[in-house]
Coordinates of C-alpha atoms and ligand atoms in Angstrom, one line a residue:
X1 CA -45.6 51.4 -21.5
X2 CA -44.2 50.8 -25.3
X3 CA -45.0 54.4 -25.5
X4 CA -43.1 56.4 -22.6
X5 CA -39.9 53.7 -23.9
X6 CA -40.2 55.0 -27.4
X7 CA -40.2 58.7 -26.0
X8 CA -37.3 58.1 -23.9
X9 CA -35.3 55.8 -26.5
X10 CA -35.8 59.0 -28.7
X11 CA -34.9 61.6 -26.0
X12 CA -31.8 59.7 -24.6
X13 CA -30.8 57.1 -27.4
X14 CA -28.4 53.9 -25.9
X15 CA -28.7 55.2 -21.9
X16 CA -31.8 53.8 -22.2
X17 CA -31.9 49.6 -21.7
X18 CA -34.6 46.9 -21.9
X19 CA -35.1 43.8 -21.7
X20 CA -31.9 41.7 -21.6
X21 CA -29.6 44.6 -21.8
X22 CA -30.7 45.2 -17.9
X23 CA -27.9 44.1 -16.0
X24 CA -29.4 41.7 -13.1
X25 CA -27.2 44.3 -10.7
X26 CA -30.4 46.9 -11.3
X27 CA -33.1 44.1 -10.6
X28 CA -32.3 44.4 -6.8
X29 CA -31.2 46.6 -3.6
X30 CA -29.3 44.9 -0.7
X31 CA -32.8 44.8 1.2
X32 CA -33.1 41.3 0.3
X33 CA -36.7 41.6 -1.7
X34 CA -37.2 39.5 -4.3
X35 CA -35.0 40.5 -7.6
X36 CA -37.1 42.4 -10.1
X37 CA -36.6 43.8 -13.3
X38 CA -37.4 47.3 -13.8
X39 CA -39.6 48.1 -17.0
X40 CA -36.5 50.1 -18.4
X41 CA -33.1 51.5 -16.7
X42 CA -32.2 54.8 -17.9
X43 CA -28.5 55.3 -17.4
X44 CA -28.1 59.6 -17.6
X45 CA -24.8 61.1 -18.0
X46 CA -25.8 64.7 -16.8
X47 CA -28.1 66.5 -15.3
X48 CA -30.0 67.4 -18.5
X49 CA -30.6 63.5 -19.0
X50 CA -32.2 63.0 -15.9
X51 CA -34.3 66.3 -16.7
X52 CA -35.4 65.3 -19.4
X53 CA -35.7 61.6 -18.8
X54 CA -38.2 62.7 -15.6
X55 CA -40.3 64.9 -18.2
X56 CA -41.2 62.6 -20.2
X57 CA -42.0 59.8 -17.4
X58 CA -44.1 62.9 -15.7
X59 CA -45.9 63.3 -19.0
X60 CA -46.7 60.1 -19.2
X61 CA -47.7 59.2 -15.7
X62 CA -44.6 56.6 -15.7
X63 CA -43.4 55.6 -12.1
X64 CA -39.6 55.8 -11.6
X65 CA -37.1 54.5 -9.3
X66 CA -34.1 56.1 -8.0
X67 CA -30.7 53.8 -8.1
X68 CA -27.5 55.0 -6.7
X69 CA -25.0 52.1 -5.4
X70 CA -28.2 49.7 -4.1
X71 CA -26.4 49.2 -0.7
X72 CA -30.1 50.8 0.6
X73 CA -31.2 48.2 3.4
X74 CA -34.7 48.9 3.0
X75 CA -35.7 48.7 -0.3
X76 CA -36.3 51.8 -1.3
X77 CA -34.3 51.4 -4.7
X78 CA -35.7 48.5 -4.8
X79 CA -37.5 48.2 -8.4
X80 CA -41.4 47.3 -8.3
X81 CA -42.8 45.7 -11.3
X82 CA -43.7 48.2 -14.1
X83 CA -41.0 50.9 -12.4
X84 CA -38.4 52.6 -14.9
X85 CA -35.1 52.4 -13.0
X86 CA -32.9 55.6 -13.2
X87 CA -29.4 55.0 -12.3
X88 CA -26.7 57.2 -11.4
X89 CA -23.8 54.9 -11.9
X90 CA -22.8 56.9 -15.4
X91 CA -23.2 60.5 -13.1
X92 CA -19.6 60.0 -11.4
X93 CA -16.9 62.4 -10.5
X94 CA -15.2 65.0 -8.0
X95 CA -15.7 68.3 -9.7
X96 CA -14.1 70.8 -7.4
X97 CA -12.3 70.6 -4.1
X98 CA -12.1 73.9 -3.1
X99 CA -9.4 74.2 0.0
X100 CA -10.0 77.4 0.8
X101 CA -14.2 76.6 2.1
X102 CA -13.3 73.6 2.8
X103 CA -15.6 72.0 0.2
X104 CA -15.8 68.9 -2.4
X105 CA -18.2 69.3 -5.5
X106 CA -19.5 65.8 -6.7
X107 CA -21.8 64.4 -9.1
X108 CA -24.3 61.7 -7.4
X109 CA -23.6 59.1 -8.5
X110 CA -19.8 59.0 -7.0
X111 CA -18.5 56.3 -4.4
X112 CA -18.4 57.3 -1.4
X113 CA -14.9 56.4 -0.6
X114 CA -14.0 58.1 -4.0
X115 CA -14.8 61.1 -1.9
X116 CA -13.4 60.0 0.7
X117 CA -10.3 59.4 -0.9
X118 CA -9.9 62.7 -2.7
X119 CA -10.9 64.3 0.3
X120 CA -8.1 62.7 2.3
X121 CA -5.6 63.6 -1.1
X122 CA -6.7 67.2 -0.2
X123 CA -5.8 66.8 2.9
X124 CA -9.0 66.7 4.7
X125 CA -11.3 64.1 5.8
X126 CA -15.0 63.5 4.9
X127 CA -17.0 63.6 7.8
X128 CA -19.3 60.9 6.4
X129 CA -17.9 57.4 6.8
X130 CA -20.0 53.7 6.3
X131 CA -19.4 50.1 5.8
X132 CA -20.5 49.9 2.4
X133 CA -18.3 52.7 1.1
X134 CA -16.8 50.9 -1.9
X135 CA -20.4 50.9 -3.3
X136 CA -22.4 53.6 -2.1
X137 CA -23.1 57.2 -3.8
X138 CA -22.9 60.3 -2.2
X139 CA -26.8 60.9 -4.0
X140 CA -27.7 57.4 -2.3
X141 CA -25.9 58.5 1.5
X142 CA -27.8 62.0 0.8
X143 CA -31.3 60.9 -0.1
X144 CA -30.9 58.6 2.9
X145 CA -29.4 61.1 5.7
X146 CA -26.5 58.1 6.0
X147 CA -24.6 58.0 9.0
X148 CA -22.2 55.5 10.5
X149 CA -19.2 55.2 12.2
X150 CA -18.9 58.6 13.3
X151 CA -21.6 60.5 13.5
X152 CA -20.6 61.4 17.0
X153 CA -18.0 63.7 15.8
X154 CA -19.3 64.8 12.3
X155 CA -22.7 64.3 12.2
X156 CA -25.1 62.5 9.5
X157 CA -25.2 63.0 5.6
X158 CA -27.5 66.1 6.6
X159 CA -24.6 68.1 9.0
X160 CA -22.2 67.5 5.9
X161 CA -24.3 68.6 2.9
X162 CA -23.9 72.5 2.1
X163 CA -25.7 72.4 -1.4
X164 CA -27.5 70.4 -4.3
X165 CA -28.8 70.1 -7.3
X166 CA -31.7 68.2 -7.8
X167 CA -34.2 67.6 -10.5
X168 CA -38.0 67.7 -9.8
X169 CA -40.6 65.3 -10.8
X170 CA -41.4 67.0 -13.9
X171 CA -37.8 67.9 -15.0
X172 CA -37.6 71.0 -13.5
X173 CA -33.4 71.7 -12.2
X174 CA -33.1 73.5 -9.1
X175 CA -29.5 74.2 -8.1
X176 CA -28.0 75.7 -5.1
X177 CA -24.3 74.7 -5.1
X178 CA -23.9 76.6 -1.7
X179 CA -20.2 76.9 0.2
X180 CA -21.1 78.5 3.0
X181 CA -22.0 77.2 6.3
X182 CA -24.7 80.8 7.0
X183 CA -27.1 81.2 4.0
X184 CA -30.6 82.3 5.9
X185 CA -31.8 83.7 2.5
X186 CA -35.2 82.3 2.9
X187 CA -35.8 78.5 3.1
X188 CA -33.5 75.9 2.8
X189 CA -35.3 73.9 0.4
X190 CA -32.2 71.9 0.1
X191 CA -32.9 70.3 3.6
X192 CA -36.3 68.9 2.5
X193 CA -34.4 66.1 -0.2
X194 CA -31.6 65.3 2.5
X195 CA -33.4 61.8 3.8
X196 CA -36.4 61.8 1.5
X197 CA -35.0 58.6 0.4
X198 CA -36.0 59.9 -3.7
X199 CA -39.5 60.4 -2.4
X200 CA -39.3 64.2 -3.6
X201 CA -36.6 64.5 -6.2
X202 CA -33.2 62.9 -7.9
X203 CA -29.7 64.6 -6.3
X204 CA -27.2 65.0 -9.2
X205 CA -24.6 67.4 -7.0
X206 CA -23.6 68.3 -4.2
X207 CA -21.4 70.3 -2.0
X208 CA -20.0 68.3 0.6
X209 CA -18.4 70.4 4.0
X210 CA -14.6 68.8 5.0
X211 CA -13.3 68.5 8.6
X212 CA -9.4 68.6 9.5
X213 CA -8.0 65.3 9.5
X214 CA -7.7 63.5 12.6
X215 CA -3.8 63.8 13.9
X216 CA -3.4 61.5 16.9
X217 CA -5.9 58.9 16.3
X218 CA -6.5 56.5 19.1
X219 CA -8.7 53.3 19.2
X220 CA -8.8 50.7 22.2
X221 CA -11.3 47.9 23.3
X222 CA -13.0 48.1 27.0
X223 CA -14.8 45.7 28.4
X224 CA -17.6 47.3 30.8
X225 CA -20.1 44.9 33.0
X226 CA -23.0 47.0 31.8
X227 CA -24.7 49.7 29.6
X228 CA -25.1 52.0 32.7
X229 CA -21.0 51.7 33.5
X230 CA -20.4 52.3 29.3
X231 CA -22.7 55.4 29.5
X232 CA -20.8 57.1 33.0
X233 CA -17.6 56.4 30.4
X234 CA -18.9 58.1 27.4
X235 CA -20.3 61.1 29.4
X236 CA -17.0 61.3 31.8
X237 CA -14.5 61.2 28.0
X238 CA -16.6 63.7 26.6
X239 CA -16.2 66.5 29.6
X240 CA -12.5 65.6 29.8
X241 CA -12.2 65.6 26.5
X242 CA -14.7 67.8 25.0
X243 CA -15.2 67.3 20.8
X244 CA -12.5 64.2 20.7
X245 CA -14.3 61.3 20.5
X246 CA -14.8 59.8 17.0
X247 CA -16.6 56.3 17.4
X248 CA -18.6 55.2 20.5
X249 CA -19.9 51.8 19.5
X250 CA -20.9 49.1 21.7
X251 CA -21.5 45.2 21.1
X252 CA -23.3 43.4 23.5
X253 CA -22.2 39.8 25.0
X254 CA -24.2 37.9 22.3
X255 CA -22.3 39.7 19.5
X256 CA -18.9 38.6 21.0
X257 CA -19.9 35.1 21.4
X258 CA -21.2 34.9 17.8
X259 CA -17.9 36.8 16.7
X260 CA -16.0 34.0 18.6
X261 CA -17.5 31.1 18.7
X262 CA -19.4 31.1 15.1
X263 CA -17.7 33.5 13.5
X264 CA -13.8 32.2 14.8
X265 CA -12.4 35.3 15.9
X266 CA -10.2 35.3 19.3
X267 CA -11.9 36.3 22.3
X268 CA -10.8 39.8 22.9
X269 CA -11.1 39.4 26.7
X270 CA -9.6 36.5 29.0
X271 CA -13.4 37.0 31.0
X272 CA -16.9 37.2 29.0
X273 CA -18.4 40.9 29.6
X274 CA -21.7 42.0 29.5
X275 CA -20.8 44.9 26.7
X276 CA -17.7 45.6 24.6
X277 CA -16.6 49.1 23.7
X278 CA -14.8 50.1 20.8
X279 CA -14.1 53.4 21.5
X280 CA -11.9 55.9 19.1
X281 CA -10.9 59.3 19.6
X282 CA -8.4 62.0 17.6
X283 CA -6.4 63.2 20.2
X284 CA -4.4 65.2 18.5
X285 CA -0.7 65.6 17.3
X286 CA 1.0 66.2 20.6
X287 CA 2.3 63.1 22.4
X288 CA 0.6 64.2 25.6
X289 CA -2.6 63.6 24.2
X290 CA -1.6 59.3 23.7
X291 CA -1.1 60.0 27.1
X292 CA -4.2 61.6 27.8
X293 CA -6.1 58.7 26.5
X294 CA -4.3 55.9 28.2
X295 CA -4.3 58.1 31.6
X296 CA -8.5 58.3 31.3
X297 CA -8.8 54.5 30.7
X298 CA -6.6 53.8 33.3
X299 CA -8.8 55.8 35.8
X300 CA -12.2 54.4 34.4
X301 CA -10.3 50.8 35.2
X302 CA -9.2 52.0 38.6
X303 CA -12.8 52.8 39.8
X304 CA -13.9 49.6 38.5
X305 CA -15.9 51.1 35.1
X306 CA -13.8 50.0 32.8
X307 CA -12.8 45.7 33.4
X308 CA -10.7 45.5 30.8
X309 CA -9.4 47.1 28.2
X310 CA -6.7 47.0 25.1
X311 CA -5.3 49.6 23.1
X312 CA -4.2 49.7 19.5
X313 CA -0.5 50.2 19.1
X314 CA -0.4 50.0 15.2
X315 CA -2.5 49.8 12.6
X316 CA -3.1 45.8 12.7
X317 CA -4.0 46.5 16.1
X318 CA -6.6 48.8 15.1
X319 CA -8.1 46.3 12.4
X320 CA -7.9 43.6 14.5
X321 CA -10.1 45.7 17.3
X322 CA -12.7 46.9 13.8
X323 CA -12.4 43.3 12.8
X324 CA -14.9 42.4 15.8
X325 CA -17.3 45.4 15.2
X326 CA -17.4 44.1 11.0
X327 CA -18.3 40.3 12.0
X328 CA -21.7 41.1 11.1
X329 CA -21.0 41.7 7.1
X330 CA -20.0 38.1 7.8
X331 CA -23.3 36.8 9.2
X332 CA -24.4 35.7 5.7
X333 CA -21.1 32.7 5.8
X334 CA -22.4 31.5 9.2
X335 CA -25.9 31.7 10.0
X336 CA -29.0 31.4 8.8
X337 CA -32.0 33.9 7.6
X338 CA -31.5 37.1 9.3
X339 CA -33.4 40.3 10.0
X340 CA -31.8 43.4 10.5
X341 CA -33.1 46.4 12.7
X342 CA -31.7 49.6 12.7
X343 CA -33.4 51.6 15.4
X344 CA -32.8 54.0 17.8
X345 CA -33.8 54.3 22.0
X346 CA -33.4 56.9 24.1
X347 CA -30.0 56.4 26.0
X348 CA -31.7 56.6 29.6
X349 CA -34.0 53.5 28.3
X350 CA -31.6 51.5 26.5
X351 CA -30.4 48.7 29.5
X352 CA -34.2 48.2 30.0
X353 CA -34.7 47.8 25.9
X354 CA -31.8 45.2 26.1
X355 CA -33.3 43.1 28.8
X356 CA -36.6 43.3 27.4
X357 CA -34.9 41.2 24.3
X358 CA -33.3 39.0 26.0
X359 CA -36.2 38.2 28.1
X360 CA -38.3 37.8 24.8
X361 CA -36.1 36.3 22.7
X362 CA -35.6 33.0 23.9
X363 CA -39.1 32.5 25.3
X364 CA -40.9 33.3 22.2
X365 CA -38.0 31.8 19.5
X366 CA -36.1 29.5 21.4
X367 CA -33.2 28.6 18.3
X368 CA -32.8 32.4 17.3
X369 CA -29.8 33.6 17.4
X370 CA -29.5 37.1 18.0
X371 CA -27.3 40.0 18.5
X372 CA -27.2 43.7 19.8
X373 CA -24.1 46.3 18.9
X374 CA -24.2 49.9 17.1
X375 CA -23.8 53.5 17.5
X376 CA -24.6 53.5 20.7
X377 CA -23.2 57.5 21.4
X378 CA -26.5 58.1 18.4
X379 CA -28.9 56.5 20.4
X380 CA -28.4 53.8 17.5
X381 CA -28.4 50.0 18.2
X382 CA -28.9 47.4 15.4
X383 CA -30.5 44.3 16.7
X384 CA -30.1 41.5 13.7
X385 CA -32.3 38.1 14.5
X386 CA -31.0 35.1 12.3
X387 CA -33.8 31.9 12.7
X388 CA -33.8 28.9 10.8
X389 CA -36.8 28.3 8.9
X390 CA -37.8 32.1 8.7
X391 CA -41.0 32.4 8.1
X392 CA -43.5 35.3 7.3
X393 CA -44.9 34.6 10.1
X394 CA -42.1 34.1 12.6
X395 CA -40.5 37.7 10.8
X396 CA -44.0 39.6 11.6
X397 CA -43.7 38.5 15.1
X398 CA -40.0 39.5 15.6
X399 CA -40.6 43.0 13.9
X400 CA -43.4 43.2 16.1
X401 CA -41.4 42.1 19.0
X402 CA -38.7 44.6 18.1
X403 CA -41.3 47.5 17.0
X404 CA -43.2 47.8 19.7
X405 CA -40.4 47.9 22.2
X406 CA -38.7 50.7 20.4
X407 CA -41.8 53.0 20.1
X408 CA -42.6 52.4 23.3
X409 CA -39.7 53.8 24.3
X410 CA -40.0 56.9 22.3
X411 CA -37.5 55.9 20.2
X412 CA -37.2 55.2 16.3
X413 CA -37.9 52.1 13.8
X414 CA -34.7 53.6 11.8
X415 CA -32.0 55.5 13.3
X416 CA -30.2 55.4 9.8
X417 CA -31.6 52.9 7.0
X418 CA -34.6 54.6 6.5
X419 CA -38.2 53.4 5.9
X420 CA -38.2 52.5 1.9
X421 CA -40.5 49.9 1.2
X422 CA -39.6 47.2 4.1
X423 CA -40.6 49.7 6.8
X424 CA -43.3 51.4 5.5
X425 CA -46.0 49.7 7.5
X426 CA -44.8 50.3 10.6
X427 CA -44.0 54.1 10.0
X428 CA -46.6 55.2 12.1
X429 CA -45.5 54.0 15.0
X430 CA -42.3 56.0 14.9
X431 CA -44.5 59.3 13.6
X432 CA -47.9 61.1 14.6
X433 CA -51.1 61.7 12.0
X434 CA -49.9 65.0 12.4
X435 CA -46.3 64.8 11.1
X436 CA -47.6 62.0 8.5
X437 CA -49.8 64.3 7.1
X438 CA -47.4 66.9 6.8
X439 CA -45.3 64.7 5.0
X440 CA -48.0 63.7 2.3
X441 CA -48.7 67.1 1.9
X442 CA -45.0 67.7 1.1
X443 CA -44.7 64.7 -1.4
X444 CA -48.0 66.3 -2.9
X445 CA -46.3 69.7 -3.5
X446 CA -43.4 68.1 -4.9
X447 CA -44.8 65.4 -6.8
X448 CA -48.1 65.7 -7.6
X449 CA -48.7 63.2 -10.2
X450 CA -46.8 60.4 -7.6
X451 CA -43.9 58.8 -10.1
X452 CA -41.1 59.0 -7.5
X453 CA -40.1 56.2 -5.8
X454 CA -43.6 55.4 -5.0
X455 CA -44.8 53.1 -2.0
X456 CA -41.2 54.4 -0.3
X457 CA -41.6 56.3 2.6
X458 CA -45.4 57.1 2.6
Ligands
FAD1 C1 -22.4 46.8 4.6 C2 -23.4 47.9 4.7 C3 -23.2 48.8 5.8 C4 -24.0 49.9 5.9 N1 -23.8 50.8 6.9 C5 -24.6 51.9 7.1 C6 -24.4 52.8 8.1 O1 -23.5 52.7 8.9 N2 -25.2 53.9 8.1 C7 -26.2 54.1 7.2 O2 -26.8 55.2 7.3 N3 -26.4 53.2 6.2 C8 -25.7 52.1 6.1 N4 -25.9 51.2 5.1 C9 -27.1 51.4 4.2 C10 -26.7 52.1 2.9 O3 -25.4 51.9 2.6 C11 -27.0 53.6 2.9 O4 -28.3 53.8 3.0 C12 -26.5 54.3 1.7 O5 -26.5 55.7 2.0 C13 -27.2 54.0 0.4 O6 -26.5 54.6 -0.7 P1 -26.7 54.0 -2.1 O7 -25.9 54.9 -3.1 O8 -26.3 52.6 -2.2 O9 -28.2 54.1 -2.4 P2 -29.3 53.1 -2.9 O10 -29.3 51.9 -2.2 O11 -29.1 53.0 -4.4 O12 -30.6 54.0 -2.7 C14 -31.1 54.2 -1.4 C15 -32.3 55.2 -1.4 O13 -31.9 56.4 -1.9 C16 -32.5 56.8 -3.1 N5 -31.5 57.4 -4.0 C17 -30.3 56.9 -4.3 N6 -29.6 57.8 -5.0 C18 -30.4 58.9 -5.1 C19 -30.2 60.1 -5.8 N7 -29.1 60.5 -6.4 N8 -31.3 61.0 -5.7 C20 -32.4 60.7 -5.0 N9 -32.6 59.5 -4.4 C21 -31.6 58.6 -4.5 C22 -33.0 55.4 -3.6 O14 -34.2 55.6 -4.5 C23 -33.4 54.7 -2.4 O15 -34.6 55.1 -1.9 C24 -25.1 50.1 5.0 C25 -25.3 49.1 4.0 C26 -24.5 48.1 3.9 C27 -24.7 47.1 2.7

């Protein structure tokens, strides 16, 4: 170990830490493993340095991890004993916002709502948007294929990425800083690193695509009695509206009791409803689209779809209708151990997936408190589980709960977070022998010697 150090203390001078000089920041992702300190953290300030830092640890057989922000939910930047940590934190900057393709050039290691920021400066909007946007890198929402709030409209990380650069395990810098939305000259290799979660490479740029802002932004609450009425009023928006809705999300009756009763926020309805929409749509500059929007709810309330609803006339209206949606960042204040899913089920099966945990739930862990909300237009609900007195075995038996449901189903163990290191034994139940295999045999091709990231993914 003394050895690969001394190479890279040579190579790369002070970027390179140890010991005490580690700050504890690097010893930990949000996944909620236990804090470990890396071996060394290598803190590059171009692309060279994380070439040449990656040589050397190739050469010498030296596992690394990739660190952007360390907002990751499932461990994957996670350091394992032994790991070298390579951060990106030192690889920050907008490099080129080009109006006329409608692109922004960043290095990876940039805040995301630095981009966002410049982006909306530019007058544009960045289509990728996510609660922990203070803190996460464009590299980290890339190697992740991040998605949040409004994926409905823009799509994930993957939709918004036109090019890279990245650096291979052994050093090598490929670069395709691509504008354009065709490019069919041969493969596009750059696809393969969006959502490898550092698996087959480190992302030190990228071109990002940019939408038109949003002109005539509406947001209301609805109230809906249940998942089958909130899907006839997505479907019925979208053909009367085609392309305008921004944010679909739903949160089930549980979720507004624990936003009310533990969390202390008003109720948002005089009546308790089976789901809660917070629904948002750009409906464009001309005052006939407000009108538009308040028409359609009115009709969904008229034939009884909608049972209530409220909509935002200002911006503290608007915050007050997110503030619901953002009680679980909160969660950690007010309740005990939690685990968080992020999965995804096939719309036509999500009532049945609901029911199925609220059947469970309570029989098998009779204190938990438990909520459903998310994404819901993605197919993408987060279920988090909070139990006193977590232990290993009561979490096995809830992922296995919540597992099994979800690829029964069909549908996904992660809809956004990824698999990192927490979700790695339960990949195959989300994937074939077939597709795994084709996935070692890609990690094989690009990192033969296995230094990246390992015991992420596969
Ligand atoms: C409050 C909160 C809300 C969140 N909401 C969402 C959400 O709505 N949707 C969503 O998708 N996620 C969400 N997340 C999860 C997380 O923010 C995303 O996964 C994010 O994209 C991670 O970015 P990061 O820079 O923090 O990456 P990190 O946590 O540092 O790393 C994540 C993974 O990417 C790898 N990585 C990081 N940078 C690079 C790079 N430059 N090159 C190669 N590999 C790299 C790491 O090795 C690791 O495997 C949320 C997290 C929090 C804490």
């Amino acid at each position: 170990m003394s050895e690969v150090i001394d190479a890279l203390v040579n190579a790369l001078g002070s970027q390179v830490r140890i010991g005490p000089d580690i700050p504890a920041r690097n010893h930990a992702d949000a996944g909620g493993l236990a804090p470990t300190p890396p071996s060394a953290l290598i803190l590059p300030q171009t692309t060279e340095d994380v070439s040449a830092a990656l040589r050397i640890c190739h050469a010498h057989r030296q596992s690394v991890v990739t660190q952007g922000g360390l907002t990751g939910l499932a461990g994957g930047a996670h350091p394992q004993a032994g790991e070298i940590a390579l951060s990106l934190e030192r690889m920050s900057g907008i490099e080129e916002i080009d109006p006329a393709s409608a692109t922004l050039t960043a290095l990876a290691g940039t805040p995301l709502a630095m981009i966002q920021q410049a982006a909306d400066e530019a007058g544009f909007l960045c289509g990728i948007d996510l609660g922990a946007r203070g803190t996460c890198t464009i590299g980290g929402n890339i190697a992740t294929n991040a998605g949040g709030n409004q994926v409905l409209r823009y799509g994930m990380a993957r939709r918004n990425t036109l090019g890279l650069e990245v650096v291979l395990a052994d050093g090598t810098v490929v670069r395709s800083l691509n504008k354009m939305l065709k490019n069919n000259a041969g493969y596009d290799w750059t696809q393969l690193f969006i959502g490898s979660e550092g698996t087959l490479g480190v992302v030190t740029r990228a071109v990002i695509g940019l939408h038109p802002k949003p002109l005539g932004l509406q947001t209301a609450l609805c109230a809906v009695a249940s998942f089958e009425d909130a899907l006839v009023v997505l479907r019925q928006f979208q053909q009367k509206h085609p392309g305008r809705l921004l944010v679909f999300e739903a949160m089930w009756r549980e979720f507004m009791t624990v936003a009310t009763q533990i969390c202390g926020l008003p109720p948002a309805f005089e009546d308790e409803h089976d789901v809660t929409l917070l629904i948002e749509a750009d409906m464009g500059e001309d005052p006939e689209g407000t009108d538009a929007f308040s028409l359609l709810l009115s009709e969904f309330y008229e034939r009884n779809l909608i049972k209530d609803a409220v909509i935002a006339q200002s911006r503290a209206d608007r915050n007050r209708f997110w503030a619901y949606r953002e009680t679980p960042y909160e969660y950690g204040r007010f309740l005990p151990e939690e685990i968080r899913f992020d999965v995804s089920v096939p719309l036509d099966r999500m009532a049945e997936a609901v029911a199925h945990l609220r059947q469970e739930m309570p029989k098998q862990w009779p204190d938990a408190v438990y909520v459903v909300f998310g994404h819901v237009a993605d197919s993408n609900i987060h279920i988090n589980v909070a139990i006193s007195d977590m232990s290993d075995d009561i979490k096995k038996g809830v992922q296995s709960l919540v597992y099994s449901l979800v690829s029964g189903m069909g549908g996904s163990i992660s809809a956004e977070h990824g698999i990192g290191r927490i979700k790695r034994p339960y990949l195959s139940m989300s994937r074939t022998e077939p597709e795994l295999a084709l996935m070692a045999t890609m990690k094989q091709a690009l990192d033969p010697a296995g230094i990246l990231n390992p015991g992420r993914v596969l």
